Amino acid sequence: MNLMYVAVGAGIGAVGRYELTILGKRLAPIIPFGTLLINVLGALLAGVLTGMLIDNRLSLFLLTGICGGFTTFSTFTADTFVLVKNQRFGIATIYWVATVGLGIAAVVFGLWLGMLIR
């Protein structure tokens, strides 16, 4: 049963990631804005859910499933590599710093928000 919670959540998260990736490419075709947005929103949601101390089944569905299927470290690293390969060093640096910095800030804010909601 646990596998089902994770699988269904991951499918939902992956569809959300796909949609935001398409939107990001339309809004900012030169930079990987969609991936940045996805990872920061995923970090925020992970922080909120962790701060709320949700039960195990709900955690499997929301945190492991949806957040895991939604966020994408592999695309973040690949996007950074492509920017560097194309000698877009400034954009690569800004993208890397923004993703890591905003991701950490989003988790911290999410934890605080989740504890308030709890």
mmCIF file of C-alpha atoms in Angstrom:
data_model
loop_
_atom_site.group_PDB
_atom_site.id
_atom_site.type_symbol
_atom_site.label_atom_id
_atom_site.label_comp_id
_atom_site.label_asym_id
_atom_site.label_seq_id
_atom_site.Cartn_x
_atom_site.Cartn_y
_atom_site.Cartn_z
ATOM 1 C CA MET A 1 0.000 0.000 0.000
ATOM 2 C CA ASN A 2 2.863 2.412 0.783
ATOM 3 C CA LEU A 3 4.226 1.958 -2.723
ATOM 4 C CA MET A 4 0.867 3.045 -4.131
ATOM 5 C CA TYR A 5 0.911 6.285 -2.107
ATOM 6 C CA VAL A 6 4.392 7.111 -3.394
ATOM 7 C CA ALA A 7 3.639 6.108 -7.006
ATOM 8 C CA VAL A 8 0.413 8.115 -7.275
ATOM 9 C CA GLY A 9 2.015 11.141 -5.629
ATOM 10 C CA ALA A 10 5.066 10.920 -7.885
ATOM 11 C CA GLY A 11 2.843 10.823 -10.966
ATOM 12 C CA ILE A 12 1.011 13.945 -9.845
ATOM 13 C CA GLY A 13 4.291 15.697 -9.054
ATOM 14 C CA ALA A 14 5.827 14.759 -12.415
ATOM 15 C CA VAL A 15 2.839 16.131 -14.323
ATOM 16 C CA GLY A 16 3.089 19.384 -12.363
ATOM 17 C CA ARG A 17 6.821 19.551 -13.101
ATOM 18 C CA TYR A 18 6.187 19.022 -16.816
ATOM 19 C CA GLU A 19 3.569 21.790 -16.951
ATOM 20 C CA LEU A 20 5.761 24.296 -15.098
ATOM 21 C CA THR A 21 8.743 23.395 -17.290
ATOM 22 C CA ILE A 22 6.714 24.228 -20.409
ATOM 23 C CA LEU A 23 5.522 27.494 -18.841
ATOM 24 C CA GLY A 24 9.070 28.389 -17.791
ATOM 25 C CA LYS A 25 10.374 27.870 -21.333
ATOM 26 C CA ARG A 26 7.712 30.251 -22.641
ATOM 27 C CA LEU A 27 8.398 32.913 -20.018
ATOM 28 C CA ALA A 28 12.202 32.764 -20.075
ATOM 29 C CA PRO A 29 13.581 30.712 -22.971
ATOM 30 C CA ILE A 30 17.210 31.678 -22.306
ATOM 31 C CA ILE A 31 17.402 30.582 -18.662
ATOM 32 C CA PRO A 32 16.024 27.457 -16.951
ATOM 33 C CA PHE A 33 13.395 29.460 -15.050
ATOM 34 C CA GLY A 34 10.923 26.573 -14.883
ATOM 35 C CA THR A 35 13.383 24.296 -13.108
ATOM 36 C CA LEU A 36 14.299 27.061 -10.671
ATOM 37 C CA LEU A 37 10.635 27.681 -9.888
ATOM 38 C CA ILE A 38 9.911 23.954 -9.545
ATOM 39 C CA ASN A 39 12.741 23.332 -7.102
ATOM 40 C CA VAL A 40 11.995 26.388 -4.958
ATOM 41 C CA LEU A 41 8.255 25.594 -4.783
ATOM 42 C CA GLY A 42 9.085 21.961 -3.995
ATOM 43 C CA ALA A 43 11.428 23.050 -1.199
ATOM 44 C CA LEU A 44 8.713 25.321 0.206
ATOM 45 C CA LEU A 45 6.148 22.510 0.157
ATOM 46 C CA ALA A 46 8.630 20.075 1.728
ATOM 47 C CA GLY A 47 9.304 22.580 4.495
ATOM 48 C CA VAL A 48 5.597 23.156 5.159
ATOM 49 C CA LEU A 49 4.853 19.433 5.275
ATOM 50 C CA THR A 50 7.824 18.720 7.535
ATOM 51 C CA GLY A 51 6.816 21.551 9.856
ATOM 52 C CA MET A 52 3.267 20.202 10.053
ATOM 53 C CA LEU A 53 4.500 16.759 11.182
ATOM 54 C CA ILE A 54 1.977 14.934 8.996
ATOM 55 C CA ASP A 55 1.313 11.211 9.507
ATOM 56 C CA ASN A 56 3.357 8.567 7.692
ATOM 57 C CA ARG A 57 0.906 7.687 4.897
ATOM 58 C CA LEU A 58 0.237 11.314 4.094
ATOM 59 C CA SER A 59 3.980 11.984 4.203
ATOM 60 C CA LEU A 60 4.607 9.158 1.725
ATOM 61 C CA PHE A 61 2.015 10.598 -0.654
ATOM 62 C CA LEU A 62 2.794 14.320 -0.313
ATOM 63 C CA LEU A 63 6.467 14.530 0.628
ATOM 64 C CA THR A 64 8.045 11.448 -0.943
ATOM 65 C CA GLY A 65 5.574 11.157 -3.816
ATOM 66 C CA ILE A 66 4.463 14.609 -4.936
ATOM 67 C CA CYS A 67 7.546 16.573 -3.825
ATOM 68 C CA GLY A 68 9.867 13.824 -5.058
ATOM 69 C CA GLY A 69 8.141 13.636 -8.435
ATOM 70 C CA PHE A 70 7.896 17.412 -8.712
ATOM 71 C CA THR A 71 11.407 18.553 -7.816
ATOM 72 C CA THR A 72 14.380 17.723 -9.977
ATOM 73 C CA PHE A 73 17.989 17.857 -8.874
ATOM 74 C CA SER A 74 19.138 16.058 -12.007
ATOM 75 C CA THR A 75 17.641 18.688 -14.319
ATOM 76 C CA PHE A 76 19.121 21.452 -12.161
ATOM 77 C CA THR A 77 22.611 19.971 -12.518
ATOM 78 C CA ALA A 78 22.161 19.260 -16.243
ATOM 79 C CA ASP A 79 20.875 22.801 -16.870
ATOM 80 C CA THR A 80 23.889 24.218 -15.043
ATOM 81 C CA PHE A 81 26.242 22.017 -17.074
ATOM 82 C CA VAL A 82 24.658 23.113 -20.372
ATOM 83 C CA LEU A 83 24.973 26.777 -19.416
ATOM 84 C CA VAL A 84 28.660 26.292 -18.570
ATOM 85 C CA LYS A 85 29.252 24.257 -21.740
ATOM 86 C CA ASN A 86 27.736 27.115 -23.752
ATOM 87 C CA GLN A 87 30.034 29.543 -21.906
ATOM 88 C CA ARG A 88 27.164 31.334 -20.206
ATOM 89 C CA PHE A 89 29.121 31.498 -16.966
ATOM 90 C CA GLY A 90 27.270 34.470 -15.484
ATOM 91 C CA ILE A 91 23.839 32.942 -16.033
ATOM 92 C CA ALA A 92 25.085 29.566 -14.745
ATOM 93 C CA THR A 93 26.393 31.177 -11.563
ATOM 94 C CA ILE A 94 23.226 33.186 -10.963
ATOM 95 C CA TYR A 95 21.071 30.110 -11.648
ATOM 96 C CA TRP A 96 23.105 27.925 -9.285
ATOM 97 C CA VAL A 97 23.223 30.487 -6.464
ATOM 98 C CA ALA A 98 19.524 31.358 -6.884
ATOM 99 C CA THR A 99 18.426 27.713 -6.859
ATOM 100 C CA VAL A 100 20.440 26.779 -3.773
ATOM 101 C CA GLY A 101 19.866 30.034 -1.886
ATOM 102 C CA LEU A 102 16.153 30.338 -2.615
ATOM 103 C CA GLY A 103 15.690 26.605 -2.007
ATOM 104 C CA ILE A 104 17.185 26.830 1.477
ATOM 105 C CA ALA A 105 15.198 29.987 2.236
ATOM 106 C CA ALA A 106 12.017 28.284 0.998
ATOM 107 C CA VAL A 107 12.559 25.259 3.261
ATOM 108 C CA VAL A 108 13.187 27.481 6.294
ATOM 109 C CA PHE A 109 10.120 29.611 5.551
ATOM 110 C CA GLY A 110 8.074 26.467 4.870
ATOM 111 C CA LEU A 111 9.104 24.893 8.192
ATOM 112 C CA TRP A 112 8.052 28.049 10.012
ATOM 113 C CA LEU A 113 4.764 28.189 8.112
ATOM 114 C CA GLY A 114 4.100 24.484 8.691
ATOM 115 C CA MET A 115 4.625 24.867 12.439
ATOM 116 C CA LEU A 116 2.154 27.774 12.448
ATOM 117 C CA ILE A 117 -0.437 25.712 10.574
ATOM 118 C CA ARG A 118 0.026 22.728 12.860
#
